Short mmCIF file of C-alpha atoms and ligand atoms in Angstrom, two decimals:
data_model
loop_
_atom_site.label_atom_id
_atom_site.label_comp_id
_atom_site.label_asym_id
_atom_site.label_seq_id
_atom_site.Cartn_x
_atom_site.Cartn_y
_atom_site.Cartn_z
CA MET U 628 14.13 40.96 15.24
CA THR U 629 13.59 39.69 18.74
CA SER U 630 9.90 40.39 19.16
CA SER U 631 9.18 39.16 15.64
CA LEU U 632 10.98 35.90 16.44
CA LEU U 633 8.85 35.34 19.51
CA THR U 634 5.66 36.61 17.86
CA ASP U 635 6.24 34.30 14.89
CA ALA U 636 6.97 31.34 17.13
CA ASN U 637 3.79 32.03 19.10
CA ARG U 638 1.69 32.37 15.96
CA ARG U 639 2.95 29.03 14.76
CA LEU U 640 2.25 27.47 18.12
CA GLU U 641 -1.31 28.82 18.08
CA ARG U 642 -1.90 27.31 14.64
CA ALA U 643 -0.60 23.93 15.78
CA LEU U 644 -2.78 24.03 18.92
CA LYS U 645 -5.87 23.88 16.68
CA HIS U 646 -4.84 20.41 15.51
CA VAL U 647 -3.75 18.71 18.69
CA HIS U 648 -5.34 18.23 22.06
CA ILE U 649 -3.11 19.45 24.83
CA SER U 650 -4.07 19.96 28.42
CA GLU U 651 -4.48 23.42 29.91
CA ASP U 652 -1.62 22.53 32.26
CA ALA U 653 0.80 21.97 29.39
CA SER U 654 -0.26 25.03 27.40
CA GLU U 655 -0.08 27.21 30.52
CA ARG U 656 3.38 25.89 31.46
CA LEU U 657 4.71 26.41 27.93
CA LYS U 658 3.87 30.12 28.00
CA PHE U 659 6.64 30.86 30.52
CA PRO U 660 10.37 30.09 30.69
CA LYS U 661 11.22 27.91 33.68
CA ALA U 662 14.21 30.04 34.71
CA SER U 663 16.03 33.07 33.31
CA LEU U 664 19.41 34.25 34.55
CA LYS U 665 21.07 37.59 33.81
CA VAL U 666 24.70 38.05 34.82
CA SER U 667 27.46 40.66 34.69
CA ILE U 668 30.84 39.42 33.51
CA PRO U 669 33.83 41.62 34.45
CA VAL U 670 36.73 41.10 32.05
CA ARG U 671 40.27 42.45 32.34
CA MET U 672 41.08 43.81 28.86
CA ASP U 673 44.53 43.59 27.27
CA ASP U 674 45.15 47.31 27.89
CA GLY U 675 44.59 46.85 31.63
CA SER U 676 41.09 48.38 31.74
CA LEU U 677 38.06 46.54 33.10
CA ARG U 678 34.95 46.00 30.97
CA VAL U 679 31.72 44.49 32.23
CA PHE U 680 29.63 42.46 29.75
CA GLU U 681 26.00 41.36 30.10
CA GLY U 682 25.25 37.67 29.74
CA TYR U 683 22.12 35.53 29.84
CA ARG U 684 21.08 31.92 30.15
CA VAL U 685 17.48 30.73 29.91
CA ARG U 686 16.14 27.24 30.62
CA TYR U 687 12.70 27.21 29.01
CA ASP U 688 11.19 23.80 29.75
CA ASP U 689 12.84 20.72 31.23
CA THR U 690 9.89 18.36 31.44
CA ARG U 691 11.42 16.02 28.81
CA GLY U 692 14.99 16.18 30.11
CA PRO U 693 17.85 18.55 30.90
CA THR U 694 17.73 21.66 28.76
CA LYS U 695 19.87 22.14 25.66
CA GLY U 696 20.74 25.14 23.51
CA GLY U 697 23.56 27.25 22.13
CA ILE U 698 25.46 30.28 23.41
CA ARG U 699 25.49 33.30 21.12
CA PHE U 700 28.06 36.14 21.16
CA HIS U 701 26.37 39.03 19.33
CA PRO U 702 25.62 42.76 19.79
CA ASN U 703 21.84 42.11 19.45
CA VAL U 704 21.64 39.61 22.31
CA THR U 705 18.92 40.56 24.81
CA MET U 706 16.96 38.62 27.42
CA ASP U 707 13.96 38.68 25.08
CA GLU U 708 15.90 37.15 22.22
CA VAL U 709 17.43 34.47 24.43
CA GLN U 710 14.00 33.54 25.81
CA SER U 711 12.55 33.29 22.28
CA LEU U 712 15.40 31.07 21.11
CA ALA U 713 15.08 28.86 24.22
CA PHE U 714 11.37 28.42 23.45
CA TRP U 715 12.30 27.43 19.89
CA MET U 716 14.83 24.87 21.15
CA THR U 717 12.12 23.28 23.32
CA PHE U 718 10.12 22.52 20.18
CA LYS U 719 13.12 21.44 18.12
CA CYS U 720 14.26 18.89 20.71
CA ALA U 721 10.72 17.53 21.04
CA ALA U 722 10.14 17.43 17.25
CA VAL U 723 13.08 15.05 16.75
CA ASN U 724 12.57 13.23 20.07
CA LEU U 725 15.76 14.13 21.90
CA PRO U 726 15.48 13.64 25.69
CA PHE U 727 16.08 17.34 26.24
CA GLY U 728 14.16 20.50 26.95
CA GLY U 729 15.06 23.86 25.42
CA ALA U 730 17.57 26.50 26.55
CA LYS U 731 19.68 29.31 25.12
CA GLY U 732 22.38 31.68 26.28
CA GLY U 733 24.27 34.69 25.07
CA ILE U 734 26.56 37.62 25.76
CA THR U 735 25.91 41.07 24.31
CA LEU U 736 29.07 42.06 22.43
CA ASN U 737 30.76 42.28 19.08
CA PRO U 738 33.26 39.41 19.43
CA LYS U 739 35.33 40.69 16.51
CA GLU U 740 36.44 43.62 18.71
CA LEU U 741 38.07 41.33 21.30
CA SER U 742 41.49 39.70 21.17
CA LYS U 743 41.71 35.93 21.60
CA PHE U 744 43.00 36.43 25.17
CA GLU U 745 40.03 38.67 25.98
CA LEU U 746 37.60 36.19 24.42
CA GLU U 747 39.02 33.40 26.54
CA ARG U 748 38.71 35.46 29.74
CA LEU U 749 35.14 36.40 28.79
CA SER U 750 34.18 32.78 28.04
CA ARG U 751 35.61 31.55 31.34
CA GLY U 752 34.02 34.49 33.21
CA TYR U 753 30.62 33.62 31.72
CA VAL U 754 30.95 30.05 33.02
CA ASP U 755 32.00 31.36 36.47
CA ALA U 756 28.77 33.37 36.49
CA ILE U 757 26.38 30.61 35.31
CA ALA U 758 28.08 27.51 36.76
CA ASP U 759 25.28 26.79 39.23
CA PHE U 760 22.66 27.13 36.48
CA ILE U 761 24.16 24.52 34.09
CA GLY U 762 25.42 20.94 34.38
CA PRO U 763 25.36 17.59 32.53
CA ASP U 764 21.98 16.75 34.16
CA ILE U 765 20.64 20.31 34.27
CA ASP U 766 21.45 22.33 31.18
CA ILE U 767 24.01 21.62 28.45
CA PRO U 768 25.17 24.58 26.29
CA ALA U 769 26.53 24.32 22.72
CA PRO U 770 27.94 26.72 20.11
CA ASP U 771 25.71 29.19 18.26
CA VAL U 772 26.31 32.44 16.36
CA TYR U 773 30.00 33.50 16.74
CA THR U 774 30.90 30.76 19.22
CA ASN U 775 32.89 27.72 18.13
CA PRO U 776 34.53 24.48 19.36
CA MET U 777 37.48 26.36 20.87
CA ILE U 778 35.14 28.49 23.00
CA MET U 779 33.18 25.39 24.05
CA GLY U 780 36.48 23.78 25.06
CA TRP U 781 37.42 26.77 27.27
CA MET U 782 33.96 26.73 28.84
CA MET U 783 34.02 22.99 29.57
CA ASP U 784 37.51 23.37 31.06
CA GLN U 785 36.38 26.24 33.30
CA TYR U 786 33.34 24.29 34.50
CA SER U 787 35.61 21.31 35.26
CA ILE U 788 37.96 23.58 37.29
CA ILE U 789 35.00 24.89 39.33
CA ARG U 790 33.63 21.38 39.97
CA ARG U 791 37.13 19.92 40.54
CA GLN U 792 36.34 17.03 38.19
CA LEU U 793 36.53 16.63 34.43
CA SER U 794 32.99 17.24 33.15
CA PRO U 795 33.01 16.89 29.36
CA ALA U 796 29.23 16.30 29.20
CA VAL U 797 28.46 19.84 30.39
CA MET U 798 29.08 21.35 26.91
CA THR U 799 28.72 19.97 23.40
CA GLY U 800 30.34 21.09 20.17
CA LYS U 801 33.78 20.74 21.79
CA PRO U 802 36.94 19.99 19.78
CA VAL U 803 37.26 16.24 19.13
CA GLY U 804 40.44 16.21 21.22
CA MET U 805 38.45 17.38 24.26
CA GLY U 806 35.62 14.87 23.94
CA GLY U 807 33.78 16.33 20.95
CA SER U 808 31.92 13.96 18.63
CA GLN U 809 33.09 12.89 15.22
CA GLY U 810 30.86 14.53 12.62
CA ARG U 811 29.56 17.36 14.86
CA ASP U 812 31.04 20.09 12.65
CA ARG U 813 29.18 18.79 9.59
CA ALA U 814 26.05 17.59 11.39
CA THR U 815 23.60 20.37 10.48
CA GLY U 816 24.31 20.24 6.74
CA THR U 817 24.45 16.44 6.75
CA GLY U 818 21.13 16.14 8.62
CA ALA U 819 19.51 18.62 6.21
CA PHE U 820 20.72 16.52 3.27
CA TYR U 821 19.23 13.31 4.72
CA VAL U 822 15.86 14.99 5.27
CA LEU U 823 15.90 16.51 1.79
CA ALA U 824 16.83 13.25 0.05
CA ALA U 825 14.14 11.28 1.92
CA MET U 826 11.44 13.85 1.18
CA MET U 827 12.35 14.36 -2.48
CA ALA U 828 12.01 10.60 -3.02
CA LYS U 829 8.27 11.09 -2.40
CA PHE U 830 8.03 13.37 -5.41
CA ASP U 831 9.85 11.00 -7.74
CA ARG U 832 12.40 13.61 -8.64
CA ASN U 833 15.56 12.77 -10.50
CA PRO U 834 18.51 14.64 -8.88
CA ALA U 835 20.15 15.19 -12.28
CA THR U 836 17.20 17.32 -13.42
CA THR U 837 16.53 18.99 -10.06
CA THR U 838 17.96 22.49 -9.62
CA VAL U 839 18.91 23.95 -6.23
CA ALA U 840 19.85 27.41 -4.91
CA VAL U 841 21.57 27.77 -1.53
CA GLN U 842 21.64 31.12 0.32
CA GLY U 843 24.58 31.16 2.77
CA PHE U 844 27.76 29.20 2.12
CA GLY U 845 28.91 28.80 5.73
CA ASN U 846 29.15 25.82 8.05
CA ALA U 847 25.63 24.55 7.29
CA GLY U 848 25.04 25.79 3.73
CA SER U 849 28.34 24.67 2.20
CA VAL U 850 28.00 21.14 3.64
CA VAL U 851 24.49 20.65 2.30
CA ALA U 852 25.52 22.13 -1.09
CA ARG U 853 28.47 19.72 -1.28
CA LEU U 854 26.36 16.66 -0.40
CA LEU U 855 23.71 17.63 -2.95
CA PHE U 856 26.41 18.11 -5.58
CA GLU U 857 27.84 14.66 -4.77
CA ALA U 858 24.35 13.13 -5.01
CA GLY U 859 24.02 14.53 -8.54
CA TYR U 860 21.70 17.52 -7.90
CA GLN U 861 22.24 20.63 -10.04
CA VAL U 862 23.32 23.26 -7.49
CA VAL U 863 22.96 26.28 -9.78
CA ALA U 864 23.38 29.12 -7.26
CA VAL U 865 25.11 29.79 -3.94
CA SER U 866 25.77 33.02 -2.05
CA ASP U 867 27.37 34.53 1.02
CA SER U 868 27.16 37.96 2.64
CA HIS U 869 29.09 39.50 -0.28
CA GLY U 870 26.83 38.18 -3.04
CA GLY U 871 26.29 35.05 -5.10
CA LEU U 872 27.13 32.99 -8.17
CA TYR U 873 24.77 31.46 -10.71
CA CYS U 874 25.45 28.89 -13.40
CA ASP U 875 22.53 27.20 -15.17
CA ARG U 876 24.56 24.03 -15.82
CA GLY U 877 25.38 23.65 -12.12
CA LEU U 878 28.29 24.99 -10.06
CA ASP U 879 31.39 22.99 -9.14
CA ILE U 880 30.80 23.04 -5.38
CA PRO U 881 34.07 21.36 -4.24
CA SER U 882 36.08 24.01 -6.11
CA LEU U 883 33.99 26.79 -4.62
CA GLN U 884 34.53 25.38 -1.12
CA GLN U 885 38.26 25.27 -1.74
CA PHE U 886 38.39 28.83 -3.07
CA LYS U 887 36.03 30.16 -0.41
CA ALA U 888 38.36 28.71 2.21
CA SER U 889 41.34 30.49 0.67
CA THR U 890 39.65 33.79 -0.24
CA ARG U 891 36.87 33.89 2.38
CA SER U 892 34.26 35.30 -0.05
CA LEU U 893 32.37 34.10 -3.08
CA GLN U 894 32.72 37.44 -4.84
CA ALA U 895 36.47 37.05 -4.58
CA VAL U 896 36.06 33.59 -6.04
CA TYR U 897 34.21 35.07 -8.97
CA CYS U 898 37.04 37.47 -9.68
CA GLU U 899 39.70 34.76 -9.64
CA GLY U 900 40.51 33.98 -13.27
CA THR U 901 40.95 30.27 -12.65
CA VAL U 902 37.57 29.87 -10.98
CA CYS U 903 35.87 31.83 -13.72
CA ASN U 904 37.16 29.09 -15.97
CA LEU U 905 36.02 26.39 -13.60
CA VAL U 906 32.47 27.74 -13.55
CA ASP U 907 32.45 28.93 -17.13
CA GLY U 908 29.08 30.46 -18.06
CA HIS U 909 28.19 31.63 -14.56
CA ASP U 910 26.89 35.00 -13.45
CA THR U 911 27.03 37.02 -10.28
CA ILE U 912 23.72 37.62 -8.52
CA THR U 913 22.56 39.41 -5.41
CA ASN U 914 21.10 37.58 -2.44
CA ASP U 915 17.65 38.95 -3.28
CA GLU U 916 17.93 37.60 -6.81
CA LEU U 917 19.02 34.20 -5.52
CA LEU U 918 15.85 33.84 -3.47
CA THR U 919 13.57 34.38 -6.45
CA LEU U 920 15.46 32.23 -8.98
CA ASP U 921 13.51 29.74 -11.08
CA VAL U 922 14.83 26.62 -9.33
CA ASP U 923 13.15 23.50 -7.97
CA ILE U 924 14.61 23.68 -4.44
CA LEU U 925 15.53 26.75 -2.41
CA ILE U 926 17.69 26.37 0.71
CA PRO U 927 17.96 29.46 2.94
CA ALA U 928 21.03 28.72 5.09
CA ALA U 929 22.14 32.20 6.22
CA LEU U 930 19.91 34.46 8.30
CA GLU U 931 16.43 34.80 9.74
CA ASN U 932 13.59 36.78 8.07
CA GLN U 933 14.73 36.38 4.46
CA ILE U 934 11.36 35.43 2.94
CA THR U 935 8.66 37.86 4.02
CA ALA U 936 5.32 39.27 2.86
CA GLU U 937 7.41 41.48 0.51
CA ASN U 938 9.04 38.78 -1.59
CA ALA U 939 7.10 35.53 -0.92
CA SER U 940 4.92 36.02 -3.98
CA GLN U 941 8.05 36.11 -6.18
CA ILE U 942 9.52 32.82 -4.96
CA GLN U 943 9.60 30.36 -7.85
CA ALA U 944 10.96 27.26 -6.09
CA GLU U 945 8.56 24.38 -5.51
CA TYR U 946 10.25 23.17 -2.31
CA ILE U 947 11.99 25.14 0.46
CA PHE U 948 14.22 23.47 3.04
CA GLU U 949 14.94 25.80 5.97
CA VAL U 950 18.52 25.21 7.09
CA ALA U 951 18.73 28.64 8.77
CA ASN U 952 16.66 29.30 11.88
CA GLY U 953 13.54 31.33 11.06
CA PRO U 954 14.33 32.35 7.46
CA ILE U 955 10.60 32.73 6.64
CA THR U 956 8.28 35.06 8.56
CA SER U 957 4.79 33.86 9.43
CA ALA U 958 3.35 36.36 6.94
CA GLY U 959 5.68 34.94 4.27
CA ASP U 960 4.58 31.44 5.26
CA ARG U 961 0.92 32.13 4.54
CA ILE U 962 1.70 33.40 1.03
CA LEU U 963 3.89 30.38 0.24
CA GLU U 964 1.19 28.07 1.57
CA ASP U 965 -1.51 29.67 -0.61
CA ARG U 966 0.79 29.17 -3.58
CA GLY U 967 1.23 25.45 -2.80
CA ILE U 968 4.98 25.64 -2.08
CA TYR U 969 6.23 22.92 0.25
CA VAL U 970 8.16 24.37 3.20
CA PHE U 971 10.17 21.86 5.22
CA PRO U 972 10.64 23.63 8.56
CA ASP U 973 13.81 24.56 10.44
CA ILE U 974 12.93 22.59 13.57
CA LEU U 975 13.23 19.43 11.46
CA VAL U 976 15.67 20.35 8.67
CA ASN U 977 18.45 21.88 10.81
CA ALA U 978 18.02 19.53 13.80
CA GLY U 979 21.15 17.57 12.78
CA GLY U 980 23.33 19.90 14.88
CA VAL U 981 21.48 19.38 18.15
CA THR U 982 21.05 15.67 17.38
CA VAL U 983 24.80 15.11 17.10
CA SER U 984 25.24 17.31 20.19
CA TYR U 985 22.99 14.77 21.94
CA TYR U 986 25.23 11.96 20.63
CA GLU U 987 28.27 13.85 21.97
CA TRP U 988 26.64 14.05 25.43
CA VAL U 989 25.79 10.32 25.30
CA GLN U 990 29.39 9.45 24.34
CA ASN U 991 30.84 11.68 27.09
CA ARG U 992 28.60 10.05 29.69
CA SER U 993 29.17 6.46 28.55
CA GLY U 994 32.89 6.85 27.79
CA LEU U 995 32.32 4.89 24.58
CA TYR U 996 33.22 6.85 21.45
CA TRP U 997 31.72 6.23 17.98
CA SER U 998 33.20 6.48 14.50
CA GLU U 999 31.99 9.16 12.10
CA ALA U 1000 30.14 6.46 10.12
CA GLU U 1001 28.28 5.34 13.25
CA VAL U 1002 27.32 8.92 14.11
CA SER U 1003 26.17 9.49 10.56
CA ASP U 1004 24.06 6.30 10.47
CA ARG U 1005 22.31 7.18 13.71
CA LEU U 1006 21.70 10.73 12.50
CA LYS U 1007 20.22 9.51 9.23
CA ASN U 1008 17.93 6.95 10.89
CA LYS U 1009 16.64 9.44 13.43
CA LEU U 1010 16.02 12.41 11.15
CA VAL U 1011 14.48 10.36 8.34
CA ALA U 1012 12.11 8.63 10.80
CA GLU U 1013 11.01 11.97 12.30
CA ALA U 1014 10.65 13.53 8.83
CA GLU U 1015 8.41 10.60 7.79
CA ASP U 1016 6.23 11.09 10.88
CA ILE U 1017 5.91 14.82 10.22
CA TRP U 1018 5.08 14.14 6.58
CA ARG U 1019 2.37 11.66 7.63
CA ILE U 1020 0.84 14.12 10.12
CA SER U 1021 0.83 16.79 7.43
CA GLN U 1022 -0.92 14.47 4.94
CA ASN U 1023 -3.42 13.03 7.43
CA LEU U 1024 -4.50 16.38 8.86
CA ALA U 1025 -4.06 18.30 5.57
CA ILE U 1026 -1.86 20.91 7.29
CA PRO U 1027 1.44 22.53 6.28
CA LEU U 1028 4.63 20.70 7.21
CA ARG U 1029 5.61 23.38 9.71
CA THR U 1030 2.33 23.06 11.60
CA ALA U 1031 2.75 19.27 11.46
CA ALA U 1032 6.22 19.56 13.04
CA TYR U 1033 4.79 21.68 15.88
CA VAL U 1034 1.92 19.18 16.34
CA HIS U 1035 4.48 16.35 16.52
CA ALA U 1036 6.51 18.25 19.15
CA LEU U 1037 3.41 19.27 21.12
CA GLU U 1038 2.19 15.68 21.36
CA ARG U 1039 5.47 14.75 23.07
CA LEU U 1040 5.48 17.81 25.32
CA GLU U 1041 1.87 17.11 26.29
CA ALA U 1042 2.72 13.47 27.11
CA ALA U 1043 5.57 14.61 29.37
CA HIS U 1044 3.48 17.22 31.18
CA SER U 1045 0.46 14.91 31.57
CA ALA U 1046 2.61 12.04 32.82
CA ARG U 1047 3.07 14.07 36.01
CA GLY U 1048 -0.59 13.17 36.58
CA THR U 1049 -1.38 15.75 39.24
CA ARG U 1050 -4.19 17.53 37.37
CA ASP U 1051 -6.53 14.55 37.87
CA TYR U 1052 -6.47 15.09 41.65
CA TYR U 1053 -8.40 18.30 41.21
CA VAL U 1054 -10.16 18.22 37.82
CA SER U 1055 -12.40 15.32 36.84
P1 NAD B 515 28.06 30.53 9.30
O1 NAD B 515 28.42 31.79 9.97
O2 NAD B 515 29.05 29.43 9.17
O3 NAD B 515 27.56 30.84 7.81
C1 NAD B 515 26.61 31.82 7.51
C2 NAD B 515 26.72 32.11 6.02
O4 NAD B 515 25.73 33.06 5.67
C3 NAD B 515 28.06 32.72 5.63
O5 NAD B 515 28.45 32.17 4.39
C4 NAD B 515 27.74 34.20 5.48
O6 NAD B 515 28.60 34.86 4.58
C5 NAD B 515 26.35 34.09 4.93
N1 NAD B 515 25.60 35.32 5.06
C6 NAD B 515 25.63 36.24 6.04
N2 NAD B 515 24.81 37.25 5.72
C7 NAD B 515 24.25 36.93 4.53
C8 NAD B 515 23.32 37.57 3.69
N3 NAD B 515 22.81 38.77 3.99
N4 NAD B 515 22.96 36.92 2.57
C9 NAD B 515 23.49 35.74 2.24
N5 NAD B 515 24.37 35.11 2.98
C10 NAD B 515 24.74 35.70 4.12
O7 NAD B 515 26.73 30.03 10.01
P2 NAD B 515 26.08 28.59 10.00
O8 NAD B 515 26.53 27.86 11.20
O9 NAD B 515 26.22 27.98 8.64
O10 NAD B 515 24.55 28.99 10.25
C11 NAD B 515 23.70 29.40 9.19
C12 NAD B 515 22.26 29.30 9.63
O11 NAD B 515 22.00 27.96 10.03
C13 NAD B 515 21.91 30.17 10.85
O12 NAD B 515 20.56 30.58 10.75
C14 NAD B 515 22.02 29.21 12.00
O13 NAD B 515 21.23 29.59 13.11
C15 NAD B 515 21.49 27.95 11.34
N6 NAD B 515 21.90 26.75 12.06
C16 NAD B 515 23.22 26.38 12.12
C17 NAD B 515 23.57 25.26 12.85
C18 NAD B 515 24.99 24.79 12.91
O14 NAD B 515 25.22 23.76 13.56
N7 NAD B 515 25.94 25.42 12.26
C19 NAD B 515 22.58 24.52 13.51
C20 NAD B 515 21.25 24.91 13.41
C21 NAD B 515 20.93 26.04 12.69
#
């Protein structure tokens, strides 16, 4: 997965470079991460033994501001993967004009094997190891796969102990009680909904006759499904790792959310007699079947590499909104493009999470805290404006939306690199 992530990101960058002038300085600088740190984290386990974990933090490019990116706890974490994801974050922050560069971090482990005590010791030990590499003006981590607000709270607390001053702005995605922002937990799904609604208005589509399938019913997918349901869209299919549900008249998303919360799986929901009544006329489907359903909008919101050269020719949706990171491979992309399917890219569609992380950092630094409505308004204005710009670039240059998003990001990265001005001393 790792090399394909980086290879795909590089292929997309190369495509975008054909449509935008960027200096050799900027393109040379963007080939290399600014700094990569590998650490060992010794942790006293509950049984008294000592285990040493490997952790990483990469700051890719900080020309536009301090670097920003999540921390992942996963068995597949490697330096290569962390560098690829930090590169990706650099483009995401630039695409939606956040004053940040890109970063990423991770620890190689299966977090489900650790007790809560062990997880806390590991999280604090990681901060002990990287404390000189991060900071509110240097690099600001956030949650990612298998990390959550509680872990961010422990990490912020540990950093504050080391610095001997409360430093809430060093981490985002914290619990609200520890300086987290209102609306952060729903930000990715909410941002995706704003982008989708603004873009669908261009196609004159009536929500009541627009069908949607959502792969992944987690933090991001369930929020976007719920908002689409409330806006009157026909959400006909949703799925999680156990499988999916289909109902051609539209699913009752609030009930599914409620039952998912109590049963933790959509298959279990299906088997509950009461929910079968609620979604009378539905069917169970596999995740592969969900992707190729005859719907208007497809929303991959689970994992990377879901639409590939193998299945792209079977996709029937007219529009794809990438809520997951990297759900379409570059080979899949080309097939979808040839077939005239609109793909709204991850670096725009799922940027709501990092945008509200930015708002959290701003609130921590100013000491002025905003209501959820204020956060939501700012998020909507920002993402819709950036989506409109990306749409315009795509139309003007006759290029796919993904390439347009990279062009948009590259123009900003180029401006930041060129503003340093030193190349002119030597090259006329
Ligand atoms: P999550 O863990 O809350 O939810 C993931 C969902 O995907 C779960 O419902 C899980 O059951 C489901 N899933 C797992 N394997 C699956 C499979 N094989 N087929 C179908 N469904 C499967 O995660 P999340 O935070 O919602 O993240 C989902 C995606 O969105 C990831 O790609 C993530 O990187 C991306 N994303 C999330 C955020 C955020 O703030 N949460 C921000 C940016 C991007």
